[in-house]
Coordinates of C-alpha atoms and ligand atoms in Angstrom, one line a residue:
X1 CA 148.5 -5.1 101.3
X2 CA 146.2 -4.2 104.5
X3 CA 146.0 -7.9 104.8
X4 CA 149.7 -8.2 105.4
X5 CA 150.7 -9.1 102.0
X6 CA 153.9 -8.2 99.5
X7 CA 153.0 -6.8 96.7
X8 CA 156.3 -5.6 95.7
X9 CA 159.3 -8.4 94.8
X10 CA 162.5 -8.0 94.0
X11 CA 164.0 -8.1 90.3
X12 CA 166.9 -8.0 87.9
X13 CA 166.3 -4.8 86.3
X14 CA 168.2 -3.6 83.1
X15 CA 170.2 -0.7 84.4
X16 CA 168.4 1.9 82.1
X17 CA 170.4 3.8 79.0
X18 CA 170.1 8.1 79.2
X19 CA 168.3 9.4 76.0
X20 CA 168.9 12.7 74.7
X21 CA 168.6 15.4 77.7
X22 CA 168.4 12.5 80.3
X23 CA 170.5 12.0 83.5
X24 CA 171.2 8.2 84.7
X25 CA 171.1 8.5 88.6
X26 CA 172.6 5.7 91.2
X27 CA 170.4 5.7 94.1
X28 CA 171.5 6.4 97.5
X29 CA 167.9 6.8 99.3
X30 CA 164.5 7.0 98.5
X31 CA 161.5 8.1 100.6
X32 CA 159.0 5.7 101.5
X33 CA 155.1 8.1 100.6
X34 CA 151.0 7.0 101.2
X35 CA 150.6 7.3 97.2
X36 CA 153.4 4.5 97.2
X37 CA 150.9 2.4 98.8
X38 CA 148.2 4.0 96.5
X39 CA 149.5 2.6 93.4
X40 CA 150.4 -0.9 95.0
X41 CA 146.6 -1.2 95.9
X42 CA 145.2 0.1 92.9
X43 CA 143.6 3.4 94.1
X44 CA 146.3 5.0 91.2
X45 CA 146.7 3.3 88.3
X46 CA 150.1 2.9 86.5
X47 CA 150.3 2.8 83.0
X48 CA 152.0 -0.2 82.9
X49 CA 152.8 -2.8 85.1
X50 CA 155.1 -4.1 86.6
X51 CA 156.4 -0.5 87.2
X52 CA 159.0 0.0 90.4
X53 CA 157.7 2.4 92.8
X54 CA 159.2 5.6 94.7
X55 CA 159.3 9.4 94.1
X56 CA 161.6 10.9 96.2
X57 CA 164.7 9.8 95.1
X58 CA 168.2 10.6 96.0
X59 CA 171.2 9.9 94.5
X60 CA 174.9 10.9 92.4
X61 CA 174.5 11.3 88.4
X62 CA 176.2 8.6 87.3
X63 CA 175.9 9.6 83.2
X64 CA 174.3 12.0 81.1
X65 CA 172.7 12.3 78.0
X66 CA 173.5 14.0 75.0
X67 CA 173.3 17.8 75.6
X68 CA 172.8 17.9 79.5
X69 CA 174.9 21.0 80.5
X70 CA 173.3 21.7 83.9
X71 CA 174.8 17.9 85.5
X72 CA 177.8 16.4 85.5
X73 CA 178.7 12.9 86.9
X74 CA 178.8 12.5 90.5
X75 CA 176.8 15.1 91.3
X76 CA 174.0 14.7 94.4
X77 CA 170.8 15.0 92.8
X78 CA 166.8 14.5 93.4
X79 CA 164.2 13.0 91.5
X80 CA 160.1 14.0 93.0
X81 CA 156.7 13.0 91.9
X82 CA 157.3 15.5 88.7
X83 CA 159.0 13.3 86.0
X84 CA 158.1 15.4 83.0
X85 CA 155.1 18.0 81.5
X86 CA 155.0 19.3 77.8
X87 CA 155.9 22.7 79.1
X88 CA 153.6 24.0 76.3
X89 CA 149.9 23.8 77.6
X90 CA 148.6 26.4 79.6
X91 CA 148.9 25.3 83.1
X92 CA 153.1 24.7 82.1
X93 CA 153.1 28.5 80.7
X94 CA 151.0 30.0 83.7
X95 CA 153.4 27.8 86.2
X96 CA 151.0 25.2 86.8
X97 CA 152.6 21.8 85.4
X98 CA 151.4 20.0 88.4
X99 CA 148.3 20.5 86.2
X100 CA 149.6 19.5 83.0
X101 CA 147.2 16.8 81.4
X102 CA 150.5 15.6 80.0
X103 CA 152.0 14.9 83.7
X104 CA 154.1 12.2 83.8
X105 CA 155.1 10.9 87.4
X106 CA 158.1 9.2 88.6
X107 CA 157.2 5.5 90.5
X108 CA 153.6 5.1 88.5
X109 CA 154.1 6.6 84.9
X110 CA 157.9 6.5 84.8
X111 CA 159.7 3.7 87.1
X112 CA 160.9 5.2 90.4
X113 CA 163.3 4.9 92.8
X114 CA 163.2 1.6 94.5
X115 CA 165.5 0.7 92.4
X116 CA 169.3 0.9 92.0
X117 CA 169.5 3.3 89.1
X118 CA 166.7 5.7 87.8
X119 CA 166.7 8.2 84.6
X120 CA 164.9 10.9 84.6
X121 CA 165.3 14.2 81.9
X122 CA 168.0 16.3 83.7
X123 CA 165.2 19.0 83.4
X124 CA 163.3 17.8 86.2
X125 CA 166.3 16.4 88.3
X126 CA 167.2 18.4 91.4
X127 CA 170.2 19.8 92.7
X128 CA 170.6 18.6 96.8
X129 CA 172.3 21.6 98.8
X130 CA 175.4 20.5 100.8
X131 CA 173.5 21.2 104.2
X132 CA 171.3 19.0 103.4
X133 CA 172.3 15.0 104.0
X134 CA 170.6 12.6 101.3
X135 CA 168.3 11.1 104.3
X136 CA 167.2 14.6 105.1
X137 CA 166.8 15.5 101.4
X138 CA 164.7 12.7 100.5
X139 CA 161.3 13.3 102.5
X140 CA 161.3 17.1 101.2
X141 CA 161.1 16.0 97.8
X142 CA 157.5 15.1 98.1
X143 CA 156.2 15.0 101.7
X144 CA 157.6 18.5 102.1
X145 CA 157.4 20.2 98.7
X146 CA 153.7 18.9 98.5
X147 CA 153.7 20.4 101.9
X148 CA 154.9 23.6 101.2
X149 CA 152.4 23.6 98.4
X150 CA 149.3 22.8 100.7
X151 CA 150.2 26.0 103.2
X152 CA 150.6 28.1 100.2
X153 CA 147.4 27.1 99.4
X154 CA 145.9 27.9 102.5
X155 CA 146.9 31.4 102.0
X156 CA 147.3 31.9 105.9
X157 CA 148.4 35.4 107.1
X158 CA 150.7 35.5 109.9
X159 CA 148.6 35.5 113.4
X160 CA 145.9 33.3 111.9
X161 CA 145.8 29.8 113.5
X162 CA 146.4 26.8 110.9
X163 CA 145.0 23.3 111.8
X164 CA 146.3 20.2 110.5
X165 CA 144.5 16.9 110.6
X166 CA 146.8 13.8 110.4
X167 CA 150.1 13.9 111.5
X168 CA 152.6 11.6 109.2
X169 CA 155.4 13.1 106.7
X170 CA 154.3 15.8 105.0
X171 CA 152.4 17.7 108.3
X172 CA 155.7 17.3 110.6
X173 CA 157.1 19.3 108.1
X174 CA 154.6 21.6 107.2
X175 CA 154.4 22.4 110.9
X176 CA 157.7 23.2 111.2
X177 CA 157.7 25.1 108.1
X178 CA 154.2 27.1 109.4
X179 CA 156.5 27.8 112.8
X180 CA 159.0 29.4 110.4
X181 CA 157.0 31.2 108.1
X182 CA 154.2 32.3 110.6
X183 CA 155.5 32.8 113.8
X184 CA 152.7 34.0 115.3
X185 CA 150.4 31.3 114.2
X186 CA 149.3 29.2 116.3
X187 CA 149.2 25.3 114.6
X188 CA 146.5 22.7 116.3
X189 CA 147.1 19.4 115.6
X190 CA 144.3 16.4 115.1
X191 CA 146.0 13.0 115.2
X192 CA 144.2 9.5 116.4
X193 CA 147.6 8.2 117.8
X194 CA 148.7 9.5 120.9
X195 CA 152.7 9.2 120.6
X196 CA 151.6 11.6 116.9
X197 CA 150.2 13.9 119.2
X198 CA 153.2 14.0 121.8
X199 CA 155.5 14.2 118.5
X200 CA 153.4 17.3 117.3
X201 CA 153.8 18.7 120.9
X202 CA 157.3 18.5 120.6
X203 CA 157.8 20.0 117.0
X204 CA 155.6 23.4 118.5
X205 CA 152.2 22.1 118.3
X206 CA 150.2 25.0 120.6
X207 CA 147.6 22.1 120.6
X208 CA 147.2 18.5 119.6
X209 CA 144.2 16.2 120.1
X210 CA 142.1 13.5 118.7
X211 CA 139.6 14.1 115.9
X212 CA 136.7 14.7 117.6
X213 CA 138.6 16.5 120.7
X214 CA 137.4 20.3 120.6
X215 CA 140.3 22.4 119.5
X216 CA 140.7 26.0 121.8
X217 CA 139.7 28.2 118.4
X218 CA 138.4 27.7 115.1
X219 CA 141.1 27.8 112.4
X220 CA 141.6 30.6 109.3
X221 CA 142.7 27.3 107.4
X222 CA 143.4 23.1 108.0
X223 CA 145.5 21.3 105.9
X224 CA 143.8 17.3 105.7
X225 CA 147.0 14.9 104.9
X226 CA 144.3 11.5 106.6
X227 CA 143.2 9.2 104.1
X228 CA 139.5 9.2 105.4
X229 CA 136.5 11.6 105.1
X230 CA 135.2 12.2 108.6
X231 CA 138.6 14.5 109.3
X232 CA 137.2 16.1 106.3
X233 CA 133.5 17.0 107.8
X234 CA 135.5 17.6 111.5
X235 CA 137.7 19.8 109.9
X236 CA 134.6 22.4 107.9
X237 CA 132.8 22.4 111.2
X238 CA 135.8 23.9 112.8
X239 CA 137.1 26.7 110.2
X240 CA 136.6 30.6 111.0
X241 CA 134.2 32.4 108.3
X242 CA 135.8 32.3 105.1
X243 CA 138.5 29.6 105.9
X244 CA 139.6 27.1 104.0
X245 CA 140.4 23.5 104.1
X246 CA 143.3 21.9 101.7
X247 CA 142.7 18.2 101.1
X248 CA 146.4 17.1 100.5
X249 CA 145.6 13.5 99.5
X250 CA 145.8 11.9 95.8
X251 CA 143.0 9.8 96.6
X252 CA 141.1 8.9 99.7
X253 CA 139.5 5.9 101.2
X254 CA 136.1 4.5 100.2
X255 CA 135.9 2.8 103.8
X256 CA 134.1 5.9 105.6
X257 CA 132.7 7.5 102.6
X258 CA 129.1 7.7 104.0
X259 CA 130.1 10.2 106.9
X260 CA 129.7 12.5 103.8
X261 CA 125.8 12.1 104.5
X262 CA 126.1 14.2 107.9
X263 CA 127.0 17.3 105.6
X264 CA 125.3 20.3 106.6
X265 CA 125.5 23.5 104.4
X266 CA 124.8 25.3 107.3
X267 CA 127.0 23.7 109.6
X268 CA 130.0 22.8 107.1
X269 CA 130.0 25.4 104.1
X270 CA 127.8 28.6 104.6
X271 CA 130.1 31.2 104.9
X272 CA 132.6 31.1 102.5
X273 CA 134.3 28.4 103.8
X274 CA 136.5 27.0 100.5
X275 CA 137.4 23.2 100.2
X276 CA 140.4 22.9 97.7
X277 CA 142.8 19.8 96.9
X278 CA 146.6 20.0 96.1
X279 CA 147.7 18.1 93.1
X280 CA 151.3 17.0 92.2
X281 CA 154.1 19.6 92.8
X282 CA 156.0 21.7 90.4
X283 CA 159.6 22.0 90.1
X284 CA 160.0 24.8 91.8
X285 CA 157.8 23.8 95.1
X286 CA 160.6 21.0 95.1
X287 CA 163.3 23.6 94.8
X288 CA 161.4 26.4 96.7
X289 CA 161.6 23.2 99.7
X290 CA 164.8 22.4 99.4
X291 CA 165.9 25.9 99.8
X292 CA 164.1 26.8 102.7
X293 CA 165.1 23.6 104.6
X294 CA 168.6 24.3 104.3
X295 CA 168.5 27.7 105.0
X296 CA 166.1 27.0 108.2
X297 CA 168.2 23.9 109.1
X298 CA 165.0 22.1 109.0
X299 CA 165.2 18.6 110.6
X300 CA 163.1 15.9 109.0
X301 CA 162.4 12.8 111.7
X302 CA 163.4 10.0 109.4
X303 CA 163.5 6.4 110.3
X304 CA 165.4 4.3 107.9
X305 CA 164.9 0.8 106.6
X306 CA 166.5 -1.3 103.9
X307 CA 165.1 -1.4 100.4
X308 CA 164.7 -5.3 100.9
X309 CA 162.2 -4.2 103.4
X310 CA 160.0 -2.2 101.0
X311 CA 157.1 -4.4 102.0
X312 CA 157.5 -4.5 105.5
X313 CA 157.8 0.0 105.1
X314 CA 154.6 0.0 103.1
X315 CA 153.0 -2.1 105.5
X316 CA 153.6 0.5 108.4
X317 CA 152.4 3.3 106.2
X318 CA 149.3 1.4 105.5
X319 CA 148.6 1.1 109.3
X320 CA 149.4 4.2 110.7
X321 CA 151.8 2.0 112.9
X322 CA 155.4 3.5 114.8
X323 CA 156.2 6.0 112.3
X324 CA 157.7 9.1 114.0
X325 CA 158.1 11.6 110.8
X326 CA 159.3 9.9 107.5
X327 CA 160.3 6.7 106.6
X328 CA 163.1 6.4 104.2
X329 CA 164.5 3.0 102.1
X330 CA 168.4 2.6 102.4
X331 CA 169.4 1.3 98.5
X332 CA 172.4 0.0 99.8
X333 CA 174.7 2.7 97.7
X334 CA 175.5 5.3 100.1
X335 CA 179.6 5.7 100.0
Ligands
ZN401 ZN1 154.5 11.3 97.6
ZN402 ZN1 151.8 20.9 80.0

């Protein structure tokens, strides 16, 4: 794929059959996300193969299952990385299924949304609120509900200034959702690309420079959405006394892996400084995001592109390249 290659071909697909307490969905949009690229080059591994990509999925139900109350036909649903948990273990009872060693995800386990038509059990489908257009919808489902997870995470208390390193889907959001949430935070920005930067700077960024550009404060927490490991080390080095940094990555490059040898305890840990990943979302981060953007008119910058340029998308994901927010496939079944 970073050699300019297309992984992903186009096929004559079955249109697939609702079980018992499944919904069929006709796909209108569907979010283009770095773990797409992920899978395609092997750093996640699907269970079978070939298996058609895309977790954040939007679309009208166009049948249901046997004993699906909650959905009727036509209505505008969403479909996130969450495709099913056993609900019985105990991260599922404590409100952890992200955790659920059962976790089944949509576009790696389950077949996603790049795709016509995708089932999924209506217990994990997700109603779209009217405010929200299916364009706008489809980048909350992962890039900002994984989002909205990460700054929970960070556990930042209004005042305290939040860094984020990186500066692709999920942190425009989760900048404008820390503007909302924490007024008086100020968020600092690290981004390589200086049209990320500007874009930051234009979303309420206080500050926004390159990696290794010294930020005006250190932060009570970062949020890492990069792919590499020396915004990892950058990022310890720059957190106040007890901060802590949330990796939100599924997996990260093994290209700069040896900056890991500059880590000093002194310099990157001592103090209480916590490093913590996010993993998967739960149903109601999804919902919890879908909320609050309609209810804070939250505006996701979304570039669209047509399915039959899935390639082309993941290509631009893959090198950071022109991609001003979110980048979202057209399915071609929009009415
Ligand atoms: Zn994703
Ligand atoms: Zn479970």
């Amino acid at each position: 794929m970073a050699d300019g290659g297309s992984p992903l071909y186009p096929d004559d697909v079955a249109v697939p059959v609702p079980s018992h307490g499944d919904v069929l969905v006709r796909v209108s949009v569907c979010g283009v996300c770095r773990t797409d690229l992920d899978i395609v080059e092997g750093r996640l591994t699907a269970q079978r193969y070939p298996v058609i990509p895309g977790h954040q999925v939007v679309g009208t139900v166009e049948a249901v299952g046997d004993e699906v109350d909650d959905f009727h036909v036509g209505d505008r649903v969403g479909v996130a990385w969450i495709h099913s948990a056993c609900g019985r273990c105990a991260w599922c009872r404590s409100g952890r299924e992200n955790l659920c060693p059962y976790f089944r995800s949509t576009g790696c386990d389950e077949n996603g949304g790049y795709a016509e038509y995708v089932v999924v059990p209506a217990a994990f489908a997700h109603a779209i609120p009217a405010a929200l257009p299916d364009v706008s919808a489809a980048p909350l489902l992962c890039a900002g509900a994984i989002g909205l997870r990460s700054l929970r995470l960070a556990e930042l208390v209004d005042g305290q200034p939040l860094g984020l390193t990186g500066f692709g889907a999920s942190a425009h959001l989760v900048l404008q959702l820390a503007r909302h949430r924490f007024p008086a935070s100020p968020v600092y920005v690290f981004a390589r690309n200086a049209r990320e930067r500007e874009f930051a700077r234009e979303l309420g960024a206080a500050w926004a420079g390159d990696t290794a550009d010294e930020p005006p404060e250190r932060m009570a927490a970062i949020i890492d959405t990069t792919p590499a490991w020396k915004p990892v080390v950058s990022a310890l080095e720059r957190l106040l006394p007890g901060g802590r940094l949330v990796i939100n990555a599924i997996r990260k490059s093994r290209a700069d892996q040896g900056v890991l040898e500059s880590l000093d305890y002194a310099r990157h840990l001592w103090m209480e400084r916590e490093i913590k990943s996010v993993a998967n979302v739960t149903r109601a981060d999804v919902r919890e995001m879908l909320a609050e953007a309609a209810a804070m008119q939250l505006k996701p910058s979304v570039e669209e592109m047509l399915l039959s340029d899935a390639n082309v998308a993941l290509g631009r994901v893959a090198r950071g390249e022109g991609v001003r927010g979110a980048l979202v496939l057209d399915v071609g079944n929009r009415e």
